[in-house]
């Protein structure tokens, strides 16, 4: 489906979603969130899509946040509604059952940083800048930033970035675990594709349930998370791909996974 503010391209099993409003540094307006919502539904339905890469159009920004022009008009009631809606779209991305990689090519601020946080993994260009500057606008990160940043990088890091609104470099983001890897700008998309390729070489159901165990497990006490892990482990023992993966190892050959 063609979108106004997103570009979606396919490369084999990878769908690349590019946020494409370069005049406003790819800021997220309502239309863009609705398009992302629809695009994720499409990706979820399409079994041939097995990984997502999210990036920004142009050289300057991944996504510079929610659209401040729209934000300025929010009332208390629709501000809450819009925050909940955006959270639900990012939760859809997080729980789609397919790994997503944020290829952060420039500014990832506010809602843009929160978008990256909802992805499974994050690779940044050396020139990228990240931060949660919402407090400078009199708001707080309303797309899950206070929750995901604290879970990913710890309470101290979240408090520092959210309360100061400070914008940090890709290298610093790497140091605090906010991104997984930093590469030269020209290497960003190839690195994201290579990372997706490494995941796609593995048994699809094993990848899917691993993601589920990590994501749902984080919401549970460890005892229950361990039980979930064992249950999903047992489920994978019933798959053809588990037989194939273990047999291929013992026969010293590459496995042929079938997503069954
Ligand atoms: N929204 C709308 N327009 C934007 C945004 C944005 N987030 N960011 C940049 N733009 C526009 C600028 O207004 C400018 O437009 P114009 O050319 O018409 O003047 C154009 O993009 C280029 O930007 P700059 O000229 O400012 O470029 P600089 O290189 O000087 O600066 C910065 C780049 C540092 C990225 C700067 O643009 C900036 O600070 N942008 C805003 C960053 C920000 O505060 N982001 C957080 C927004 S709040 C948020 O994301 C909340 C999420 C939760 C929402 C909850 C539910 C509603």
PDB file of N, CA, C and O in Angstrom, residues 115-192:
ATOM      1  N   UNK A 115      10.726   5.555  19.390  1.00  0.00           N
ATOM      2  CA  UNK A 115      10.506   4.623  18.278  1.00  0.00           C
ATOM      3  C   UNK A 115      11.672   3.622  18.220  1.00  0.00           C
ATOM      4  O   UNK A 115      11.471   2.415  18.098  1.00  0.00           O
ATOM      5  N   UNK A 116      12.886   4.149  18.322  1.00  0.00           N
ATOM      6  CA  UNK A 116      14.069   3.274  18.286  1.00  0.00           C
ATOM      7  C   UNK A 116      14.065   2.315  19.480  1.00  0.00           C
ATOM      8  O   UNK A 116      14.432   1.143  19.352  1.00  0.00           O
ATOM      9  N   UNK A 117      13.624   2.820  20.634  1.00  0.00           N
ATOM     10  CA  UNK A 117      13.581   1.968  21.841  1.00  0.00           C
ATOM     11  C   UNK A 117      12.583   0.816  21.698  1.00  0.00           C
ATOM     12  O   UNK A 117      12.745  -0.229  22.322  1.00  0.00           O
ATOM     13  N   UNK A 118      11.545   1.021  20.886  1.00  0.00           N
ATOM     14  CA  UNK A 118      10.535  -0.038  20.706  1.00  0.00           C
ATOM     15  C   UNK A 118      11.018  -1.103  19.718  1.00  0.00           C
ATOM     16  O   UNK A 118      10.394  -2.152  19.600  1.00  0.00           O
ATOM     17  N   UNK A 119      12.110  -0.804  18.990  1.00  0.00           N
ATOM     18  CA  UNK A 119      12.670  -1.809  18.075  1.00  0.00           C
ATOM     19  C   UNK A 119      13.440  -2.854  18.888  1.00  0.00           C
ATOM     20  O   UNK A 119      13.848  -2.611  20.018  1.00  0.00           O
ATOM     21  N   UNK A 120      13.654  -4.010  18.269  1.00  0.00           N
ATOM     22  CA  UNK A 120      14.367  -5.082  18.960  1.00  0.00           C
ATOM     23  C   UNK A 120      15.838  -4.703  19.166  1.00  0.00           C
ATOM     24  O   UNK A 120      16.415  -4.955  20.222  1.00  0.00           O
ATOM     25  N   UNK A 121      16.441  -4.086  18.143  1.00  0.00           N
ATOM     26  CA  UNK A 121      17.864  -3.735  18.192  1.00  0.00           C
ATOM     27  C   UNK A 121      18.059  -2.361  17.553  1.00  0.00           C
ATOM     28  O   UNK A 121      17.227  -1.922  16.754  1.00  0.00           O
ATOM     29  N   UNK A 122      19.184  -1.705  17.884  1.00  0.00           N
ATOM     30  CA  UNK A 122      19.457  -0.372  17.391  1.00  0.00           C
ATOM     31  C   UNK A 122      20.911  -0.260  16.901  1.00  0.00           C
ATOM     32  O   UNK A 122      21.830  -0.589  17.664  1.00  0.00           O
ATOM     33  N   UNK A 123      21.068   0.202  15.653  1.00  0.00           N
ATOM     34  CA  UNK A 123      22.410   0.509  15.143  1.00  0.00           C
ATOM     35  C   UNK A 123      22.412   1.995  14.811  1.00  0.00           C
ATOM     36  O   UNK A 123      21.462   2.495  14.196  1.00  0.00           O
ATOM     37  N   UNK A 124      23.467   2.692  15.225  1.00  0.00           N
ATOM     38  CA  UNK A 124      23.519   4.143  14.968  1.00  0.00           C
ATOM     39  C   UNK A 124      24.683   4.477  14.051  1.00  0.00           C
ATOM     40  O   UNK A 124      25.762   3.872  14.138  1.00  0.00           O
ATOM     41  N   UNK A 125      24.452   5.449  13.201  1.00  0.00           N
ATOM     42  CA  UNK A 125      25.543   6.037  12.430  1.00  0.00           C
ATOM     43  C   UNK A 125      26.397   6.854  13.423  1.00  0.00           C
ATOM     44  O   UNK A 125      25.869   7.397  14.405  1.00  0.00           O
ATOM     45  N   UNK A 126      27.699   6.946  13.152  1.00  0.00           N
ATOM     46  CA  UNK A 126      28.582   7.687  14.052  1.00  0.00           C
ATOM     47  C   UNK A 126      28.110   9.135  14.246  1.00  0.00           C
ATOM     48  O   UNK A 126      28.391   9.767  15.253  1.00  0.00           O
ATOM     49  N   UNK A 127      27.354   9.668  13.285  1.00  0.00           N
ATOM     50  CA  UNK A 127      26.903  11.067  13.353  1.00  0.00           C
ATOM     51  C   UNK A 127      25.545  11.222  14.059  1.00  0.00           C
ATOM     52  O   UNK A 127      25.042  12.336  14.171  1.00  0.00           O
ATOM     53  N   UNK A 128      24.952  10.113  14.486  1.00  0.00           N
ATOM     54  CA  UNK A 128      23.610  10.196  15.085  1.00  0.00           C
ATOM     55  C   UNK A 128      23.653  10.901  16.443  1.00  0.00           C
ATOM     56  O   UNK A 128      24.684  10.929  17.124  1.00  0.00           O
ATOM     57  N   UNK A 129      22.513  11.459  16.814  1.00  0.00           N
ATOM     58  CA  UNK A 129      22.378  12.089  18.135  1.00  0.00           C
ATOM     59  C   UNK A 129      21.054  11.622  18.720  1.00  0.00           C
ATOM     60  O   UNK A 129      20.035  11.594  18.025  1.00  0.00           O
ATOM     61  N   UNK A 130      21.097  11.273  19.993  1.00  0.00           N
ATOM     62  CA  UNK A 130      19.896  10.711  20.625  1.00  0.00           C
ATOM     63  C   UNK A 130      19.548  11.464  21.895  1.00  0.00           C
ATOM     64  O   UNK A 130      20.449  11.991  22.577  1.00  0.00           O
ATOM     65  N   UNK A 131      18.266  11.469  22.228  1.00  0.00           N
ATOM     66  CA  UNK A 131      17.884  12.112  23.478  1.00  0.00           C
ATOM     67  C   UNK A 131      16.381  12.182  23.657  1.00  0.00           C
ATOM     68  O   UNK A 131      15.608  11.882  22.750  1.00  0.00           O
ATOM     69  N   UNK A 132      16.003  12.545  24.873  1.00  0.00           N
ATOM     70  CA  UNK A 132      14.577  12.720  25.233  1.00  0.00           C
ATOM     71  C   UNK A 132      14.415  14.161  25.716  1.00  0.00           C
ATOM     72  O   UNK A 132      14.349  14.406  26.922  1.00  0.00           O
ATOM     73  N   UNK A 133      14.346  15.127  24.777  1.00  0.00           N
ATOM     74  CA  UNK A 133      14.314  16.540  25.213  1.00  0.00           C
ATOM     75  C   UNK A 133      12.926  17.073  25.571  1.00  0.00           C
ATOM     76  O   UNK A 133      12.740  18.290  25.654  1.00  0.00           O
ATOM     77  N   UNK A 134      11.955  16.183  25.816  1.00  0.00           N
ATOM     78  CA  UNK A 134      10.574  16.642  26.023  1.00  0.00           C
ATOM     79  C   UNK A 134      10.431  17.666  27.144  1.00  0.00           C
ATOM     80  O   UNK A 134       9.604  18.576  27.057  1.00  0.00           O
ATOM     81  N   UNK A 135      11.211  17.489  28.229  1.00  0.00           N
ATOM     82  CA  UNK A 135      11.029  18.418  29.357  1.00  0.00           C
ATOM     83  C   UNK A 135      11.296  19.865  28.936  1.00  0.00           C
ATOM     84  O   UNK A 135      10.783  20.800  29.558  1.00  0.00           O
ATOM     85  N   UNK A 136      12.085  20.036  27.885  1.00  0.00           N
ATOM     86  CA  UNK A 136      12.355  21.399  27.414  1.00  0.00           C
ATOM     87  C   UNK A 136      11.106  22.015  26.777  1.00  0.00           C
ATOM     88  O   UNK A 136      11.044  23.230  26.568  1.00  0.00           O
ATOM     89  N   UNK A 137      10.134  21.156  26.439  1.00  0.00           N
ATOM     90  CA  UNK A 137       8.879  21.634  25.843  1.00  0.00           C
ATOM     91  C   UNK A 137       7.742  21.632  26.864  1.00  0.00           C
ATOM     92  O   UNK A 137       6.592  21.891  26.526  1.00  0.00           O
ATOM     93  N   UNK A 138       8.060  21.250  28.092  1.00  0.00           N
ATOM     94  CA  UNK A 138       7.020  21.224  29.125  1.00  0.00           C
ATOM     95  C   UNK A 138       6.199  19.947  29.121  1.00  0.00           C
ATOM     96  O   UNK A 138       5.111  19.899  29.700  1.00  0.00           O
ATOM     97  N   UNK A 139       6.705  18.909  28.445  1.00  0.00           N
ATOM     98  CA  UNK A 139       6.001  17.614  28.451  1.00  0.00           C
ATOM     99  C   UNK A 139       6.984  16.526  28.874  1.00  0.00           C
ATOM    100  O   UNK A 139       8.151  16.814  29.174  1.00  0.00           O
ATOM    101  N   UNK A 140       6.512  15.281  28.879  1.00  0.00           N
ATOM    102  CA  UNK A 140       7.425  14.164  29.135  1.00  0.00           C
ATOM    103  C   UNK A 140       7.323  13.187  27.977  1.00  0.00           C
ATOM    104  O   UNK A 140       6.427  13.309  27.135  1.00  0.00           O
ATOM    105  N   UNK A 141       8.235  12.227  27.906  1.00  0.00           N
ATOM    106  CA  UNK A 141       8.190  11.283  26.783  1.00  0.00           C
ATOM    107  C   UNK A 141       6.905  10.453  26.847  1.00  0.00           C
ATOM    108  O   UNK A 141       6.758   9.624  27.736  1.00  0.00           O
ATOM    109  N   UNK A 142       6.004  10.681  25.912  1.00  0.00           N
ATOM    110  CA  UNK A 142       4.683  10.034  25.989  1.00  0.00           C
ATOM    111  C   UNK A 142       4.534   8.808  25.116  1.00  0.00           C
ATOM    112  O   UNK A 142       3.440   8.263  24.997  1.00  0.00           O
ATOM    113  N   UNK A 143       5.622   8.376  24.486  1.00  0.00           N
ATOM    114  CA  UNK A 143       5.551   7.163  23.650  1.00  0.00           C
ATOM    115  C   UNK A 143       6.369   6.036  24.267  1.00  0.00           C
ATOM    116  O   UNK A 143       7.007   5.260  23.550  1.00  0.00           O
ATOM    117  N   UNK A 144       6.363   5.954  25.597  1.00  0.00           N
ATOM    118  CA  UNK A 144       6.992   4.820  26.267  1.00  0.00           C
ATOM    119  C   UNK A 144       8.437   5.033  26.687  1.00  0.00           C
ATOM    120  O   UNK A 144       9.066   4.136  27.240  1.00  0.00           O
ATOM    121  N   UNK A 145       8.972   6.240  26.455  1.00  0.00           N
ATOM    122  CA  UNK A 145      10.395   6.487  26.749  1.00  0.00           C
ATOM    123  C   UNK A 145      10.752   6.332  28.217  1.00  0.00           C
ATOM    124  O   UNK A 145      11.809   5.786  28.544  1.00  0.00           O
ATOM    125  N   UNK A 146       9.873   6.797  29.110  1.00  0.00           N
ATOM    126  CA  UNK A 146      10.224   6.700  30.539  1.00  0.00           C
ATOM    127  C   UNK A 146      10.304   5.228  30.955  1.00  0.00           C
ATOM    128  O   UNK A 146      11.091   4.863  31.829  1.00  0.00           O
ATOM    129  N   UNK A 147       9.514   4.381  30.296  1.00  0.00           N
ATOM    130  CA  UNK A 147       9.474   2.967  30.675  1.00  0.00           C
ATOM    131  C   UNK A 147      10.571   2.156  29.986  1.00  0.00           C
ATOM    132  O   UNK A 147      11.303   1.402  30.624  1.00  0.00           O
ATOM    133  N   UNK A 148      10.668   2.313  28.672  1.00  0.00           N
ATOM    134  CA  UNK A 148      11.629   1.460  27.940  1.00  0.00           C
ATOM    135  C   UNK A 148      13.074   1.882  28.195  1.00  0.00           C
ATOM    136  O   UNK A 148      13.962   1.036  28.247  1.00  0.00           O
ATOM    137  N   UNK A 149      13.322   3.179  28.324  1.00  0.00           N
ATOM    138  CA  UNK A 149      14.701   3.624  28.567  1.00  0.00           C
ATOM    139  C   UNK A 149      15.185   3.101  29.921  1.00  0.00           C
ATOM    140  O   UNK A 149      16.312   2.615  30.047  1.00  0.00           O
ATOM    141  N   UNK A 150      14.306   3.170  30.930  1.00  0.00           N
ATOM    142  CA  UNK A 150      14.684   2.671  32.257  1.00  0.00           C
ATOM    143  C   UNK A 150      14.906   1.158  32.225  1.00  0.00           C
ATOM    144  O   UNK A 150      15.829   0.646  32.860  1.00  0.00           O
ATOM    145  N   UNK A 151      14.088   0.437  31.462  1.00  0.00           N
ATOM    146  CA  UNK A 151      14.265  -1.021  31.388  1.00  0.00           C
ATOM    147  C   UNK A 151      15.525  -1.386  30.616  1.00  0.00           C
ATOM    148  O   UNK A 151      16.218  -2.340  30.953  1.00  0.00           O
ATOM    149  N   UNK A 152      15.808  -0.640  29.540  1.00  0.00           N
ATOM    150  CA  UNK A 152      16.967  -0.982  28.700  1.00  0.00           C
ATOM    151  C   UNK A 152      18.287  -0.542  29.323  1.00  0.00           C
ATOM    152  O   UNK A 152      19.254  -1.289  29.340  1.00  0.00           O
ATOM    153  N   UNK A 153      18.323   0.681  29.854  1.00  0.00           N
ATOM    154  CA  UNK A 153      19.608   1.261  30.285  1.00  0.00           C
ATOM    155  C   UNK A 153      19.680   1.500  31.789  1.00  0.00           C
ATOM    156  O   UNK A 153      20.719   1.956  32.276  1.00  0.00           O
ATOM    157  N   UNK A 154      18.597   1.235  32.507  1.00  0.00           N
ATOM    158  CA  UNK A 154      18.617   1.441  33.960  1.00  0.00           C
ATOM    159  C   UNK A 154      18.030   2.783  34.364  1.00  0.00           C
ATOM    160  O   UNK A 154      17.935   3.727  33.572  1.00  0.00           O
ATOM    161  N   UNK A 155      17.657   2.839  35.649  1.00  0.00           N
ATOM    162  CA  UNK A 155      16.948   3.988  36.206  1.00  0.00           C
ATOM    163  C   UNK A 155      17.791   5.263  36.156  1.00  0.00           C
ATOM    164  O   UNK A 155      17.306   6.348  35.832  1.00  0.00           O
ATOM    165  N   UNK A 156      19.089   5.116  36.460  1.00  0.00           N
ATOM    166  CA  UNK A 156      19.964   6.294  36.515  1.00  0.00           C
ATOM    167  C   UNK A 156      20.112   6.942  35.152  1.00  0.00           C
ATOM    168  O   UNK A 156      20.039   8.175  35.023  1.00  0.00           O
ATOM    169  N   UNK A 157      20.324   6.121  34.127  1.00  0.00           N
ATOM    170  CA  UNK A 157      20.479   6.656  32.770  1.00  0.00           C
ATOM    171  C   UNK A 157      19.175   7.311  32.327  1.00  0.00           C
ATOM    172  O   UNK A 157      19.174   8.416  31.767  1.00  0.00           O
ATOM    173  N   UNK A 158      18.052   6.618  32.595  1.00  0.00           N
ATOM    174  CA  UNK A 158      16.754   7.169  32.178  1.00  0.00           C
ATOM    175  C   UNK A 158      16.516   8.508  32.870  1.00  0.00           C
ATOM    176  O   UNK A 158      16.104   9.486  32.233  1.00  0.00           O
ATOM    177  N   UNK A 159      16.794   8.553  34.159  1.00  0.00           N
ATOM    178  CA  UNK A 159      16.563   9.800  34.899  1.00  0.00           C
ATOM    179  C   UNK A 159      17.437  10.913  34.330  1.00  0.00           C
ATOM    180  O   UNK A 159      16.971  12.046  34.128  1.00  0.00           O
ATOM    181  N   UNK A 160      18.692  10.584  34.050  1.00  0.00           N
ATOM    182  CA  UNK A 160      19.582  11.628  33.526  1.00  0.00           C
ATOM    183  C   UNK A 160      19.056  12.159  32.191  1.00  0.00           C
ATOM    184  O   UNK A 160      18.908  13.372  31.998  1.00  0.00           O
ATOM    185  N   UNK A 161      18.778  11.254  31.254  1.00  0.00           N
ATOM    186  CA  UNK A 161      18.389  11.720  29.915  1.00  0.00           C
ATOM    187  C   UNK A 161      17.016  12.390  29.914  1.00  0.00           C
ATOM    188  O   UNK A 161      16.818  13.409  29.261  1.00  0.00           O
ATOM    189  N   UNK A 162      16.069  11.827  30.660  1.00  0.00           N
ATOM    190  CA  UNK A 162      14.707  12.367  30.633  1.00  0.00           C
ATOM    191  C   UNK A 162      14.624  13.688  31.412  1.00  0.00           C
ATOM    192  O   UNK A 162      13.953  14.627  30.990  1.00  0.00           O
ATOM    193  N   UNK A 163      15.331  13.767  32.526  1.00  0.00           N
ATOM    194  CA  UNK A 163      15.211  14.989  33.354  1.00  0.00           C
ATOM    195  C   UNK A 163      16.048  16.155  32.828  1.00  0.00           C
ATOM    196  O   UNK A 163      15.674  17.314  32.993  1.00  0.00           O
ATOM    197  N   UNK A 164      17.199  15.830  32.196  1.00  0.00           N
ATOM    198  CA  UNK A 164      18.022  16.935  31.668  1.00  0.00           C
ATOM    199  C   UNK A 164      17.627  17.298  30.246  1.00  0.00           C
ATOM    200  O   UNK A 164      17.872  18.414  29.794  1.00  0.00           O
ATOM    201  N   UNK A 165      17.071  16.333  29.509  1.00  0.00           N
ATOM    202  CA  UNK A 165      16.772  16.579  28.096  1.00  0.00           C
ATOM    203  C   UNK A 165      18.030  16.642  27.242  1.00  0.00           C
ATOM    204  O   UNK A 165      17.977  17.040  26.069  1.00  0.00           O
ATOM    205  N   UNK A 166      19.136  16.211  27.838  1.00  0.00           N
ATOM    206  CA  UNK A 166      20.435  16.281  27.155  1.00  0.00           C
ATOM    207  C   UNK A 166      20.449  15.399  25.906  1.00  0.00           C
ATOM    208  O   UNK A 166      19.891  14.295  25.916  1.00  0.00           O
ATOM    209  N   UNK A 167      21.119  15.887  24.867  1.00  0.00           N
ATOM    210  CA  UNK A 167      21.236  15.110  23.628  1.00  0.00           C
ATOM    211  C   UNK A 167      22.648  14.519  23.573  1.00  0.00           C
ATOM    212  O   UNK A 167      23.630  15.245  23.773  1.00  0.00           O
ATOM    213  N   UNK A 168      22.738  13.211  23.332  1.00  0.00           N
ATOM    214  CA  UNK A 168      24.049  12.546  23.411  1.00  0.00           C
ATOM    215  C   UNK A 168      24.469  11.995  22.050  1.00  0.00           C
ATOM    216  O   UNK A 168      23.648  11.810  21.149  1.00  0.00           O
ATOM    217  N   UNK A 169      25.771  11.736  21.949  1.00  0.00           N
ATOM    218  CA  UNK A 169      26.335  11.234  20.694  1.00  0.00           C
ATOM    219  C   UNK A 169      26.083   9.730  20.577  1.00  0.00           C
ATOM    220  O   UNK A 169      25.755   9.046  21.564  1.00  0.00           O
ATOM    221  N   UNK A 170      26.287   9.216  19.361  1.00  0.00           N
ATOM    222  CA  UNK A 170      26.138   7.773  19.127  1.00  0.00           C
ATOM    223  C   UNK A 170      27.109   6.995  20.014  1.00  0.00           C
ATOM    224  O   UNK A 170      26.748   5.967  20.588  1.00  0.00           O
ATOM    225  N   UNK A 171      28.337   7.486  20.132  1.00  0.00           N
ATOM    226  CA  UNK A 171      29.351   6.780  20.941  1.00  0.00           C
ATOM    227  C   UNK A 171      28.895   6.694  22.394  1.00  0.00           C
ATOM    228  O   UNK A 171      29.047   5.661  23.043  1.00  0.00           O
ATOM    229  N   UNK A 172      28.344   7.796  22.899  1.00  0.00           N
ATOM    230  CA  UNK A 172      27.878   7.756  24.291  1.00  0.00           C
ATOM    231  C   UNK A 172      26.682   6.817  24.432  1.00  0.00           C
ATOM    232  O   UNK A 172      26.559   6.082  25.421  1.00  0.00           O
ATOM    233  N   UNK A 173      25.819   6.822  23.412  1.00  0.00           N
ATOM    234  CA  UNK A 173      24.659   5.918  23.438  1.00  0.00           C
ATOM    235  C   UNK A 173      25.124   4.459  23.465  1.00  0.00           C
ATOM    236  O   UNK A 173      24.523   3.612  24.131  1.00  0.00           O
ATOM    237  N   UNK A 174      26.212   4.190  22.760  1.00  0.00           N
ATOM    238  CA  UNK A 174      26.764   2.826  22.762  1.00  0.00           C
ATOM    239  C   UNK A 174      27.260   2.472  24.164  1.00  0.00           C
ATOM    240  O   UNK A 174      27.001   1.386  24.680  1.00  0.00           O
ATOM    241  N   UNK A 175      27.921   3.424  24.781  1.00  0.00           N
ATOM    242  CA  UNK A 175      28.490   3.204  26.117  1.00  0.00           C
ATOM    243  C   UNK A 175      27.431   2.897  27.173  1.00  0.00           C
ATOM    244  O   UNK A 175      27.690   2.127  28.104  1.00  0.00           O
ATOM    245  N   UNK A 176      26.249   3.457  27.024  1.00  0.00           N
ATOM    246  CA  UNK A 176      25.200   3.215  28.039  1.00  0.00           C
ATOM    247  C   UNK A 176      24.227   2.113  27.600  1.00  0.00           C
ATOM    248  O   UNK A 176      23.224   1.867  28.268  1.00  0.00           O
ATOM    249  N   UNK A 177      24.514   1.483  26.466  1.00  0.00           N
ATOM    250  CA  UNK A 177      23.669   0.359  26.026  1.00  0.00           C
ATOM    251  C   UNK A 177      22.396   0.787  25.311  1.00  0.00           C
ATOM    252  O   UNK A 177      21.509  -0.029  25.084  1.00  0.00           O
ATOM    253  N   UNK A 178      22.321   2.070  24.967  1.00  0.00           N
ATOM    254  CA  UNK A 178      21.110   2.549  24.269  1.00  0.00           C
ATOM    255  C   UNK A 178      21.117   2.071  22.818  1.00  0.00           C
ATOM    256  O   UNK A 178      20.068   1.831  22.229  1.00  0.00           O
ATOM    257  N   UNK A 179      22.293   1.956  22.219  1.00  0.00           N
ATOM    258  CA  UNK A 179      22.390   1.338  20.886  1.00  0.00           C
ATOM    259  C   UNK A 179      23.335   0.141  20.978  1.00  0.00           C
ATOM    260  O   UNK A 179      24.187   0.067  21.867  1.00  0.00           O
ATOM    261  N   UNK A 180      23.159  -0.794  20.044  1.00  0.00           N
ATOM    262  CA  UNK A 180      23.952  -2.021  20.065  1.00  0.00           C
ATOM    263  C   UNK A 180      25.268  -1.871  19.320  1.00  0.00           C
ATOM    264  O   UNK A 180      26.212  -2.624  19.562  1.00  0.00           O
ATOM    265  N   UNK A 181      25.306  -0.929  18.368  1.00  0.00           N
ATOM    266  CA  UNK A 181      26.463  -0.844  17.474  1.00  0.00           C
ATOM    267  C   UNK A 181      26.519   0.554  16.882  1.00  0.00           C
ATOM    268  O   UNK A 181      25.466   1.170  16.671  1.00  0.00           O
ATOM    269  N   UNK A 182      27.742   1.039  16.623  1.00  0.00           N
ATOM    270  CA  UNK A 182      27.908   2.325  15.941  1.00  0.00           C
ATOM    271  C   UNK A 182      28.770   2.069  14.705  1.00  0.00           C
ATOM    272  O   UNK A 182      29.787   1.382  14.792  1.00  0.00           O
ATOM    273  N   UNK A 183      28.325   2.598  13.570  1.00  0.00           N
ATOM    274  CA  UNK A 183      29.063   2.378  12.322  1.00  0.00           C
ATOM    275  C   UNK A 183      29.189   3.704  11.566  1.00  0.00           C
ATOM    276  O   UNK A 183      28.513   4.685  11.892  1.00  0.00           O
ATOM    277  N   UNK A 184      30.055   3.703  10.552  1.00  0.00           N
ATOM    278  CA  UNK A 184      30.177   4.888   9.701  1.00  0.00           C
ATOM    279  C   UNK A 184      28.864   5.075   8.933  1.00  0.00           C
ATOM    280  O   UNK A 184      28.181   4.084   8.622  1.00  0.00           O
ATOM    281  N   UNK A 185      28.502   6.330   8.598  1.00  0.00           N
ATOM    282  CA  UNK A 185      27.208   6.577   7.943  1.00  0.00           C
ATOM    283  C   UNK A 185      26.956   5.685   6.728  1.00  0.00           C
ATOM    284  O   UNK A 185      25.858   5.130   6.573  1.00  0.00           O
ATOM    285  N   UNK A 186      27.969   5.507   5.875  1.00  0.00           N
ATOM    286  CA  UNK A 186      27.756   4.714   4.654  1.00  0.00           C
ATOM    287  C   UNK A 186      27.513   3.243   4.962  1.00  0.00           C
ATOM    288  O   UNK A 186      26.994   2.503   4.132  1.00  0.00           O
ATOM    289  N   UNK A 187      27.912   2.832   6.168  1.00  0.00           N
ATOM    290  CA  UNK A 187      27.791   1.417   6.537  1.00  0.00           C
ATOM    291  C   UNK A 187      26.484   1.102   7.262  1.00  0.00           C
ATOM    292  O   UNK A 187      26.226  -0.050   7.617  1.00  0.00           O
ATOM    293  N   UNK A 188      25.679   2.152   7.507  1.00  0.00           N
ATOM    294  CA  UNK A 188      24.526   1.945   8.390  1.00  0.00           C
ATOM    295  C   UNK A 188      23.539   0.898   7.854  1.00  0.00           C
ATOM    296  O   UNK A 188      23.228  -0.083   8.534  1.00  0.00           O
ATOM    297  N   UNK A 189      23.048   1.120   6.636  1.00  0.00           N
ATOM    298  CA  UNK A 189      22.045   0.171   6.116  1.00  0.00           C
ATOM    299  C   UNK A 189      22.659  -1.206   5.861  1.00  0.00           C
ATOM    300  O   UNK A 189      22.053  -2.223   6.235  1.00  0.00           O
ATOM    301  N   UNK A 190      23.878  -1.278   5.266  1.00  0.00           N
ATOM    302  CA  UNK A 190      24.484  -2.611   5.130  1.00  0.00           C
ATOM    303  C   UNK A 190      24.647  -3.312   6.482  1.00  0.00           C
ATOM    304  O   UNK A 190      24.413  -4.514   6.594  1.00  0.00           O
ATOM    305  N   UNK A 191      25.001  -2.556   7.524  1.00  0.00           N
ATOM    306  CA  UNK A 191      25.184  -3.189   8.846  1.00  0.00           C
ATOM    307  C   UNK A 191      23.841  -3.681   9.381  1.00  0.00           C
ATOM    308  O   UNK A 191      23.749  -4.766   9.975  1.00  0.00           O
ATOM    309  N   UNK A 192      22.782  -2.896   9.160  1.00  0.00           N
ATOM    310  CA  UNK A 192      21.445  -3.313   9.631  1.00  0.00           C
ATOM    311  C   UNK A 192      21.004  -4.560   8.865  1.00  0.00           C
ATOM    312  O   UNK A 192      20.442  -5.501   9.445  1.00  0.00           O
TER     313      UNK A 192
END
